[in-house]
PDB file of C-alpha atoms and ligand atoms in Angstrom:
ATOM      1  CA  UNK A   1      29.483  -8.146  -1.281  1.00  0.00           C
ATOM      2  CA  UNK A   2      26.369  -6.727   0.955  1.00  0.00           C
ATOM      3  CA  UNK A   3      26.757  -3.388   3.127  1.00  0.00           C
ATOM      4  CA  UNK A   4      24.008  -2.325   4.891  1.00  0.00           C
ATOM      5  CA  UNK A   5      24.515   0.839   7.454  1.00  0.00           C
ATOM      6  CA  UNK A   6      21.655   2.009   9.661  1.00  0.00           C
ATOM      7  CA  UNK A   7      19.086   0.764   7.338  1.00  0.00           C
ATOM      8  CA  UNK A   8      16.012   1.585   8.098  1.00  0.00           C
ATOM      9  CA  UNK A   9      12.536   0.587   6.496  1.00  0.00           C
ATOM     10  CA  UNK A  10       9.309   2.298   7.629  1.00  0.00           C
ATOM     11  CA  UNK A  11       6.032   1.033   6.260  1.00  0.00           C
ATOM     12  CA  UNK A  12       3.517   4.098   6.256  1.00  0.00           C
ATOM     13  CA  UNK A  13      -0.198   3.817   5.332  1.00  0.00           C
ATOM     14  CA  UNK A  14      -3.049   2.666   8.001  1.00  0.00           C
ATOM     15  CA  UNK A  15      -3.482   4.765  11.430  1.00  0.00           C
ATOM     16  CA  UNK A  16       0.783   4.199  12.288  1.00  0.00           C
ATOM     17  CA  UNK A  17       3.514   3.727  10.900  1.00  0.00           C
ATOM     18  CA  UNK A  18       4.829   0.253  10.718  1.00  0.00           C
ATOM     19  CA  UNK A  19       9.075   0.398  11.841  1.00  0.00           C
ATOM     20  CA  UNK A  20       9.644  -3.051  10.039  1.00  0.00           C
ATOM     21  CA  UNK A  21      13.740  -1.983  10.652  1.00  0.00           C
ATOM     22  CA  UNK A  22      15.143  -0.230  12.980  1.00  0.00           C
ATOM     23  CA  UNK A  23      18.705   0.673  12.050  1.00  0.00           C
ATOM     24  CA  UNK A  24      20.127  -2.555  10.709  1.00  0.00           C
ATOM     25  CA  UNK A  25      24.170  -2.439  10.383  1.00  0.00           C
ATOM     26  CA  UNK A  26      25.724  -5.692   8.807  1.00  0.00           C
ATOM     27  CA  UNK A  27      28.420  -7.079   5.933  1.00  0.00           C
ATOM     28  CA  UNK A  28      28.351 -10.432   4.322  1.00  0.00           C
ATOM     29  CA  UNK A  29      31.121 -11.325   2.423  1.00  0.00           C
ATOM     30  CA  UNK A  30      31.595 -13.148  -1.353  1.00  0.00           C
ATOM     31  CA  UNK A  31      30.993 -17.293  -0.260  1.00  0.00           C
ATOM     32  CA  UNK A  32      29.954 -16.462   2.947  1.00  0.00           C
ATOM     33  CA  UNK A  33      26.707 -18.853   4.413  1.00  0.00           C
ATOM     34  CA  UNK A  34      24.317 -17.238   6.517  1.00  0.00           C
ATOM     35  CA  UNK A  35      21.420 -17.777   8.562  1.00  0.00           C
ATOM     36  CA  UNK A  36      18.301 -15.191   9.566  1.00  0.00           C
ATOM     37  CA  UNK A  37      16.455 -16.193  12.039  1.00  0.00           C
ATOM     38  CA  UNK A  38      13.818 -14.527  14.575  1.00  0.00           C
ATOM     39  CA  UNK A  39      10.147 -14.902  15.642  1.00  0.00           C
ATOM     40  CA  UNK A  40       7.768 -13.922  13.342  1.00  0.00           C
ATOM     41  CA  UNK A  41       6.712 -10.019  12.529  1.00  0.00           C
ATOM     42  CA  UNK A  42      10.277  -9.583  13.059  1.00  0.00           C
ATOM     43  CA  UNK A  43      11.185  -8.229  10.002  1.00  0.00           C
ATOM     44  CA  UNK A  44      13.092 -11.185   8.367  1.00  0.00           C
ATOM     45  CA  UNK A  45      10.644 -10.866   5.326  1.00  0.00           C
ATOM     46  CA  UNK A  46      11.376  -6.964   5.254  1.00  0.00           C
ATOM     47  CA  UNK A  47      15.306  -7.400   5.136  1.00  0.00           C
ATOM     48  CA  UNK A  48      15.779 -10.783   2.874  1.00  0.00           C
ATOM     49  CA  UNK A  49      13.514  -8.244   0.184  1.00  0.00           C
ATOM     50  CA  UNK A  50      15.954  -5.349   0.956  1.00  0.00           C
ATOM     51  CA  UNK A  51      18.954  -7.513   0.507  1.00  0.00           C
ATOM     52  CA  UNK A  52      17.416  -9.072  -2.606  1.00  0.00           C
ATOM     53  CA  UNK A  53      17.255  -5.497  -3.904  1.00  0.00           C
ATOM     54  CA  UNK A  54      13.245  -5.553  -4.225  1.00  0.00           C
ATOM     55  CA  UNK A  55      12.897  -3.157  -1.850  1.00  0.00           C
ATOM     56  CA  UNK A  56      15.377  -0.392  -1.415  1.00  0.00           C
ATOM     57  CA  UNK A  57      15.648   1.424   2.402  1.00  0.00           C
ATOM     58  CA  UNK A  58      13.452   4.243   4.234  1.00  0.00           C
ATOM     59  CA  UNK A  59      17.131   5.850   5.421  1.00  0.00           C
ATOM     60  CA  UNK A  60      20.380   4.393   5.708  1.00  0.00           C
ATOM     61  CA  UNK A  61      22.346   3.062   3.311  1.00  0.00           C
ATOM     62  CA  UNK A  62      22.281  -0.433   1.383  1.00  0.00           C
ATOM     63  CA  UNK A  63      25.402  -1.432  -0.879  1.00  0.00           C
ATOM     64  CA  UNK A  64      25.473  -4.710  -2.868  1.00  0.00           C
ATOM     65  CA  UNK A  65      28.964  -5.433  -4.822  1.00  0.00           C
ATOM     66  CA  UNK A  66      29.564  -1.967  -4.363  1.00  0.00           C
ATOM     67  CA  UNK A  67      26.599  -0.285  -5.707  1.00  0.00           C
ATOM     68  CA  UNK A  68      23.933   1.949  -3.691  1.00  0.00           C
ATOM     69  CA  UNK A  69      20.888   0.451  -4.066  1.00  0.00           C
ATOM     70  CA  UNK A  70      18.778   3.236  -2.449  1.00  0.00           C
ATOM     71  CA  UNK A  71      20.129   4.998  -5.591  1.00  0.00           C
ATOM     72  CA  UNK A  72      19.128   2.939  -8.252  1.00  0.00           C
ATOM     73  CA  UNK A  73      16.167   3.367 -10.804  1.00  0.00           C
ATOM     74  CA  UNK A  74      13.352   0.471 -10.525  1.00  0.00           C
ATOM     75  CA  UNK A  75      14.919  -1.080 -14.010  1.00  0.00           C
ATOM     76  CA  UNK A  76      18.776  -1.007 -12.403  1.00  0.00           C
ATOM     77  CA  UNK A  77      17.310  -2.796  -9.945  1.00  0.00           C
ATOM     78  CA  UNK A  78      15.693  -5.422 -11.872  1.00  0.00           C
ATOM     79  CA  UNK A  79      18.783  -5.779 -13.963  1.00  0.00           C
ATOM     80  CA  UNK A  80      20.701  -6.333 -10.789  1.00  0.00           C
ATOM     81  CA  UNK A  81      18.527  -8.852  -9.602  1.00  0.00           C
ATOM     82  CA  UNK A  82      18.352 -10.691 -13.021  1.00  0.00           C
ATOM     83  CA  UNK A  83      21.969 -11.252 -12.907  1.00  0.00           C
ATOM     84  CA  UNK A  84      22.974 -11.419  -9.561  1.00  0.00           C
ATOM     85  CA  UNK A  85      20.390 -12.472  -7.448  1.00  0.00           C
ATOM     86  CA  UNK A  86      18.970 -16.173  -7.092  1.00  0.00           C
ATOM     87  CA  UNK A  87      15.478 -16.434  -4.594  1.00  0.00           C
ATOM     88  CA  UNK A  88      14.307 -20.082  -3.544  1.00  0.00           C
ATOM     89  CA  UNK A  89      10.875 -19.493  -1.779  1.00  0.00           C
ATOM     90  CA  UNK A  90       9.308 -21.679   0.580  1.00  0.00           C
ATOM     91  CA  UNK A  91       6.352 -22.029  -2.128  1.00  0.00           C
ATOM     92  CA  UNK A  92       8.115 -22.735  -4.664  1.00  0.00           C
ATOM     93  CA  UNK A  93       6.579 -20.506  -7.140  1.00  0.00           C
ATOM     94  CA  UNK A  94       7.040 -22.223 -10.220  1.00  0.00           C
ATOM     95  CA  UNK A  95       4.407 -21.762 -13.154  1.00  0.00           C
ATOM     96  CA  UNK A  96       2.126 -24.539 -13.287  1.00  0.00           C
ATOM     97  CA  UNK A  97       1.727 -24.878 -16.962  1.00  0.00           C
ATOM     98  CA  UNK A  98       5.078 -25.255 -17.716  1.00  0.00           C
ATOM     99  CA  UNK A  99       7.727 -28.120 -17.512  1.00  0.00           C
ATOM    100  CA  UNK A 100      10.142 -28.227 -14.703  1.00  0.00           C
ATOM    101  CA  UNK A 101      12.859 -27.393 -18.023  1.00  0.00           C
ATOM    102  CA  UNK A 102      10.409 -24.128 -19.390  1.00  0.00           C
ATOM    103  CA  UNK A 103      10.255 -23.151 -15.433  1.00  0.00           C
ATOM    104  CA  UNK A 104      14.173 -23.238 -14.987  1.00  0.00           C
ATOM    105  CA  UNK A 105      14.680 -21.766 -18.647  1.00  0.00           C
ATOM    106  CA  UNK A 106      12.350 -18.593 -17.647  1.00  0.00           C
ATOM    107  CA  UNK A 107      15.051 -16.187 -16.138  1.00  0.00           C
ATOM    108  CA  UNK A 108      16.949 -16.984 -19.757  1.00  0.00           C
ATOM    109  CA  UNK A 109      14.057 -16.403 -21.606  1.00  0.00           C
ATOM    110  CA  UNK A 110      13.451 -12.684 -19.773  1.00  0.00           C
ATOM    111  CA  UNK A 111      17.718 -12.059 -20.375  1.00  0.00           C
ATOM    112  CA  UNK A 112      17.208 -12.330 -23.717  1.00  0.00           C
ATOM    113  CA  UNK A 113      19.725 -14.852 -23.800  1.00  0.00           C
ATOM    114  CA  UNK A 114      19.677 -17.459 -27.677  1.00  0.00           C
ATOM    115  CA  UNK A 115      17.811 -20.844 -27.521  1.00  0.00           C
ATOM    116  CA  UNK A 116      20.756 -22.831 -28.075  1.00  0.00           C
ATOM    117  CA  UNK A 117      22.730 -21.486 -24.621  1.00  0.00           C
ATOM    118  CA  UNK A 118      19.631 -21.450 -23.107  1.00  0.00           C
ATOM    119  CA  UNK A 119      18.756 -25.174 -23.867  1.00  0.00           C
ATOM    120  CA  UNK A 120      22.700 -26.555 -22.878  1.00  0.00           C
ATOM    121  CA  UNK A 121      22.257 -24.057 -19.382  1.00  0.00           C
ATOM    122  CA  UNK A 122      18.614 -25.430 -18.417  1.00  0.00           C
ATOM    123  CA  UNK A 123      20.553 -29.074 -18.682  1.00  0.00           C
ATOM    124  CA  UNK A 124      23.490 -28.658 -16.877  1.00  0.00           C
ATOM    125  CA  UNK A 125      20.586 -26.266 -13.620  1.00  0.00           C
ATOM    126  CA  UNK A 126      18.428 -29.725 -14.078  1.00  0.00           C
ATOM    127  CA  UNK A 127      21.378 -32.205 -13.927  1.00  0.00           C
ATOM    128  CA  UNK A 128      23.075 -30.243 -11.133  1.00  0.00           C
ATOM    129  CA  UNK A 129      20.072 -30.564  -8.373  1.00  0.00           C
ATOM    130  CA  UNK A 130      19.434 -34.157 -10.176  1.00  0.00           C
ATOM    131  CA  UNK A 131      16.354 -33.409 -11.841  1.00  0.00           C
ATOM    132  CA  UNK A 132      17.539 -34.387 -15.361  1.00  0.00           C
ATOM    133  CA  UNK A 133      15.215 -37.138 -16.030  1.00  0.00           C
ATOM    134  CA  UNK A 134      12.241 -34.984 -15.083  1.00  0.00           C
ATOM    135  CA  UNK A 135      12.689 -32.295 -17.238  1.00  0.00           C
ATOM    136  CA  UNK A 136       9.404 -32.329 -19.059  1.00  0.00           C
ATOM    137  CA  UNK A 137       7.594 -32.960 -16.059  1.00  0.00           C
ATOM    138  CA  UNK A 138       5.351 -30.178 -15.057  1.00  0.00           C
ATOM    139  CA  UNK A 139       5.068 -29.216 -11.523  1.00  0.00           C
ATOM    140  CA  UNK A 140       1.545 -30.533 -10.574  1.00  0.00           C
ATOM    141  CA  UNK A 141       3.610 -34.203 -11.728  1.00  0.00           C
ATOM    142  CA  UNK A 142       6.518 -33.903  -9.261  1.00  0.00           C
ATOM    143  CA  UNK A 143       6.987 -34.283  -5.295  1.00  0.00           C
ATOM    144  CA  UNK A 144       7.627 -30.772  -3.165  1.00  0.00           C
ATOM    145  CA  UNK A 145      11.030 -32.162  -3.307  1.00  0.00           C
ATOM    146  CA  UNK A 146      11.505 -32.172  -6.788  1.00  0.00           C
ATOM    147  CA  UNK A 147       9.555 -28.971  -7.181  1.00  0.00           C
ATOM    148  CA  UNK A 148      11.667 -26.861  -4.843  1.00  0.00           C
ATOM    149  CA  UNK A 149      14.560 -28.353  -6.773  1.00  0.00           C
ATOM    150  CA  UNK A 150      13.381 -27.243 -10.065  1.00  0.00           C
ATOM    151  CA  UNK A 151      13.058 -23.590  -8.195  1.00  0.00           C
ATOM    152  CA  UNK A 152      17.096 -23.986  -7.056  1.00  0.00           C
ATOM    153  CA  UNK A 153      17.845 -24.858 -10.926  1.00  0.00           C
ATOM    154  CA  UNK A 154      15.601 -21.659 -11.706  1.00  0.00           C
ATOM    155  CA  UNK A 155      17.617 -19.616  -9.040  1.00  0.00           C
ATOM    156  CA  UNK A 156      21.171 -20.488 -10.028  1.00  0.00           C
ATOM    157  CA  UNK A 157      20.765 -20.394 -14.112  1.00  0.00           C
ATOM    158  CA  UNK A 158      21.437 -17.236 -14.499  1.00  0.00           C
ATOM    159  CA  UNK A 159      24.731 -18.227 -11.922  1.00  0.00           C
ATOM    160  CA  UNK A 160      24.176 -15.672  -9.511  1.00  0.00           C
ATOM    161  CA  UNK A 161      26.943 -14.396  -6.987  1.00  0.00           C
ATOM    162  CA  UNK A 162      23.783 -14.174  -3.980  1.00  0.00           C
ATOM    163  CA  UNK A 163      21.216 -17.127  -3.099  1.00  0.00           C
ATOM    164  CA  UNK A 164      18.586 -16.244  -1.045  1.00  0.00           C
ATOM    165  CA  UNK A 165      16.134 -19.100   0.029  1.00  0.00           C
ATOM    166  CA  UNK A 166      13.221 -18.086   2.444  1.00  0.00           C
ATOM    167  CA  UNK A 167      11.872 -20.572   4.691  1.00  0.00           C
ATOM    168  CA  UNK A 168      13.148 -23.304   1.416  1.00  0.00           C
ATOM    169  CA  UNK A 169      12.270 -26.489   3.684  1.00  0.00           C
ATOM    170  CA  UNK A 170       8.558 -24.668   5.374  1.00  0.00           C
ATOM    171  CA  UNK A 171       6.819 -27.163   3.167  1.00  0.00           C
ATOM    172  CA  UNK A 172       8.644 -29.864   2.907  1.00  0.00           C
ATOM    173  CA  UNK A 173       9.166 -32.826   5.097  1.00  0.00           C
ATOM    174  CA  UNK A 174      11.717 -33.195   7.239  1.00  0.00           C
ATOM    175  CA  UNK A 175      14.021 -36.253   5.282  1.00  0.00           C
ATOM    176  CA  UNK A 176      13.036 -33.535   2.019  1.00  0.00           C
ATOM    177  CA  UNK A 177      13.923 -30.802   3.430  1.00  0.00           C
ATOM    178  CA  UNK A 178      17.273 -32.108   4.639  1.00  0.00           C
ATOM    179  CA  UNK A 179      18.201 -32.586   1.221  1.00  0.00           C
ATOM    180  CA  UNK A 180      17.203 -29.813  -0.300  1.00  0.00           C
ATOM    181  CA  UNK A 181      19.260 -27.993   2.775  1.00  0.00           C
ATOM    182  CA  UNK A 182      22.518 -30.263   1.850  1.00  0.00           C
ATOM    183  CA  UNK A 183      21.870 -29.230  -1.782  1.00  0.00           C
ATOM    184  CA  UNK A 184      22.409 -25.591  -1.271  1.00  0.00           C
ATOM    185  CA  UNK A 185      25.161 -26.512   0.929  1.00  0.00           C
ATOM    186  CA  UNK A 186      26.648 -28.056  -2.422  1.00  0.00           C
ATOM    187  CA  UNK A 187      26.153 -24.816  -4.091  1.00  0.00           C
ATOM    188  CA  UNK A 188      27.673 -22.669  -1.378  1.00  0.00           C
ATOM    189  CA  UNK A 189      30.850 -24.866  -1.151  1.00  0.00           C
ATOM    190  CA  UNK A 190      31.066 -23.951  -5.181  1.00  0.00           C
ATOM    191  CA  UNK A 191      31.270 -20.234  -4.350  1.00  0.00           C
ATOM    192  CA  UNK A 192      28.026 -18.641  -3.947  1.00  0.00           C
ATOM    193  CA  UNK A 193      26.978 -16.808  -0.924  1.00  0.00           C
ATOM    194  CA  UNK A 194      23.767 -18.220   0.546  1.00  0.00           C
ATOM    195  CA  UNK A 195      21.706 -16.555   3.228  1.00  0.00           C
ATOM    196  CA  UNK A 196      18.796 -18.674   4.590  1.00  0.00           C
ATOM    197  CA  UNK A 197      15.638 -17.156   6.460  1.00  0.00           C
ATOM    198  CA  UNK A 198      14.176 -19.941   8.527  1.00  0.00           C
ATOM    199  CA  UNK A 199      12.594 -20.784  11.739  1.00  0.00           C
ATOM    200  CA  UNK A 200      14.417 -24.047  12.146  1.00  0.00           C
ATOM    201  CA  UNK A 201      16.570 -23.766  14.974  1.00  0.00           C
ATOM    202  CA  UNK A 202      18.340 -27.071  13.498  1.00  0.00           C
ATOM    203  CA  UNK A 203      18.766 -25.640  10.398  1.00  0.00           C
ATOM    204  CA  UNK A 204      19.631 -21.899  11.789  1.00  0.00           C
ATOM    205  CA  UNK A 205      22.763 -24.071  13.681  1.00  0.00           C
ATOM    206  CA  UNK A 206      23.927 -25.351  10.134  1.00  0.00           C
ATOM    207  CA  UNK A 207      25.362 -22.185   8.774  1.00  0.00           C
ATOM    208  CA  UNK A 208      28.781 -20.958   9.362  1.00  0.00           C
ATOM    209  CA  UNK A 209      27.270 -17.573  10.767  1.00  0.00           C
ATOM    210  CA  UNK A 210      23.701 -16.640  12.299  1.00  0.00           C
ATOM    211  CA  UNK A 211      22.440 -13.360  12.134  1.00  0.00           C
ATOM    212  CA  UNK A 212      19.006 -12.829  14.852  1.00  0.00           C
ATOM    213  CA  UNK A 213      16.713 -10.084  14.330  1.00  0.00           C
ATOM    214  CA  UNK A 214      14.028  -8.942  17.092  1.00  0.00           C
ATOM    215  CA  UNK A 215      11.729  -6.427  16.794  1.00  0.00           C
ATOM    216  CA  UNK A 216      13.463  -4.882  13.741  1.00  0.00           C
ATOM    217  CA  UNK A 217      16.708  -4.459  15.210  1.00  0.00           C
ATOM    218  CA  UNK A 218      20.060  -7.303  15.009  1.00  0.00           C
ATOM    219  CA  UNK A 219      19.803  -9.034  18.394  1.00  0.00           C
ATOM    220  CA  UNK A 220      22.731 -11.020  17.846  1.00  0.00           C
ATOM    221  CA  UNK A 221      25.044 -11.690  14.894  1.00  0.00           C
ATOM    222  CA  UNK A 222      27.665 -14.210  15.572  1.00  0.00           C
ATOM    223  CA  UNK A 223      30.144 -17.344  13.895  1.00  0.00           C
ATOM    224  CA  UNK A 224      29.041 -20.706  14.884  1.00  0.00           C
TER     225      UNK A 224
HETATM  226  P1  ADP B 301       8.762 -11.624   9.446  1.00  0.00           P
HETATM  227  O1  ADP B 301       9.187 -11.978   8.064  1.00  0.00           O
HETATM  228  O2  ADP B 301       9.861 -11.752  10.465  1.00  0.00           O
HETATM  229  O3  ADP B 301       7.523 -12.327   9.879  1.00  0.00           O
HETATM  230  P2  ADP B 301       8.008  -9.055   8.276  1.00  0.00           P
HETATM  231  O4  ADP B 301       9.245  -8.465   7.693  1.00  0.00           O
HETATM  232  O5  ADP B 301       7.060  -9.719   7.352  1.00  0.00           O
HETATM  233  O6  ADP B 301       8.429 -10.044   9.468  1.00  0.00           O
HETATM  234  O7  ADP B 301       7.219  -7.914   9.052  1.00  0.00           O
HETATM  235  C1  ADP B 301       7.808  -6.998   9.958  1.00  0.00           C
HETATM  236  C2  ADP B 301       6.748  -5.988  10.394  1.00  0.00           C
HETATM  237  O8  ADP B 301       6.386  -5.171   9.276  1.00  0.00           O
HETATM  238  C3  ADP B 301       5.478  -6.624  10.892  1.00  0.00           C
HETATM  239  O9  ADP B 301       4.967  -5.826  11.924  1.00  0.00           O
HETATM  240  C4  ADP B 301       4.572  -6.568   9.673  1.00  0.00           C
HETATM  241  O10 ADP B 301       3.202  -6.521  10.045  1.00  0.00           O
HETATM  242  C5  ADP B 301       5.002  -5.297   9.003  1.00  0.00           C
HETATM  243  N1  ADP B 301       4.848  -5.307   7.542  1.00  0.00           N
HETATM  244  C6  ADP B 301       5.424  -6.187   6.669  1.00  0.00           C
HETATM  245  N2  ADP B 301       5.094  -5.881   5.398  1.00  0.00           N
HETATM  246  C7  ADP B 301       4.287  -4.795   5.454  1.00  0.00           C
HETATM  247  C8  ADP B 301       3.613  -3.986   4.469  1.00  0.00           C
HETATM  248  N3  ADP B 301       3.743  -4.236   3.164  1.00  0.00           N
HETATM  249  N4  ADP B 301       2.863  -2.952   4.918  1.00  0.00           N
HETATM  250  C9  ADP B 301       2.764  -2.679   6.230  1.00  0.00           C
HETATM  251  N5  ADP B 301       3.374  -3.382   7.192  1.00  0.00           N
HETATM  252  C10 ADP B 301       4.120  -4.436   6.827  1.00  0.00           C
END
């Protein structure tokens, strides 16, 4: 599913340049669950936003399902990320001033996609991280629990093939963020590939594989 060769990513601006990667060579397969971990300034923000496709490499070369995404025009990308591409932040970022169900029916909205599939998918997102009940709560009237869950229903409506989650349990407590972790353990045992970035050594040992990144480069990249 995800091919990255030598990638490279180079920030430039300010008195020196800022090598954020340093030839990063890796595969991930379709189903595959994955763990990023490293100290900070590492450049685990830098490569979860290459391989969500917001960012495209300074050299090297970046494949996802096939396609070169150094090659692709800004709208390609968005397209490819609108359909194939789920992010759960550790923020949440939901919009306050709508209900957890006008949050999760968003992505929909933006797709173009008619009310009447829209309202049936926002149900079954809601029901699936067991949020149904809630759904005209807005986010300011549920827990971070319930919030971050409302962000998993907004990442898998569009039923992406990647999941990317970025520090999902930072700011959350620990018996939360357990659950939210077993949660997307639900939705990688149904098929899609999840790759965590976290700082949780606990939840680093959880995933089938670990990739560690130092100073830009893989350190280590091993089953577990
Ligand atoms: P991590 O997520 O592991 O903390 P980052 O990917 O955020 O690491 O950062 C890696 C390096 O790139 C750091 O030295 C950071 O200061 C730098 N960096 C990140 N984003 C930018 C940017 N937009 N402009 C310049 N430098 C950046």
């Amino acid at each position: 599913m995800i091919s990255l060769s030598n990638v490279t990513r180079v920030y430039e601006g300010g008195a020196t340049a800022v090598h954020a990667l340093r030839g990063v060579s890796f595969t991930i397969s379709s189903g595959e669950y994955v763990a990023i971990m490293g100290p900070s300034g590492s450049g685990k923000s830098t490569l979860l936003n290459m391989l969500g496709c917001l960012d495209r490499p300074t050299s090297g070369l970046y494949q996802f399902e096939g396609r070169d995404v150094g090659g692709l025009s800004e709208g390609d990308l968005a397209e490819l990320r609108q359909k194939r591409i789920g992010f759960v932040f550790q923020f949440f970022h939901l919009v306050p001033r709508l209900s957890a169900h006008n949050n999760v029916d968003l992505p929909m909205v933006f797709a173009g996609i008619e009310p009447a599939a829209r309202k049936t998918r926002v149900k079954a997102a809601l029901d699936r991280v067991h949020l149904g009940e809630r759904s005209s709560h807005r986010p300011s009237q549920l827990s971070g629990g319930e919030r971050q869950r409302v962000a998993i229903a907004r990442a898998i409506v569009m039923e992406p093939a990647l999941l990317l989650a970025d520090e999902p349990t930072g700011n959350l407590d620990r018996h939360t963020g357990w659950e939210i972790i077993e949660l997307l353990e639900d939705m990688n045992r149904h098929g899609l590939t999840l790759v965590i970035v976290t700082h949780d050594a606990e939840i680093g040992r959880r995933a089938k594989r670990c990739i560690r990144i130092a100073d830009g480069s893989i350190e280590s990249d091993a089953p577990q």
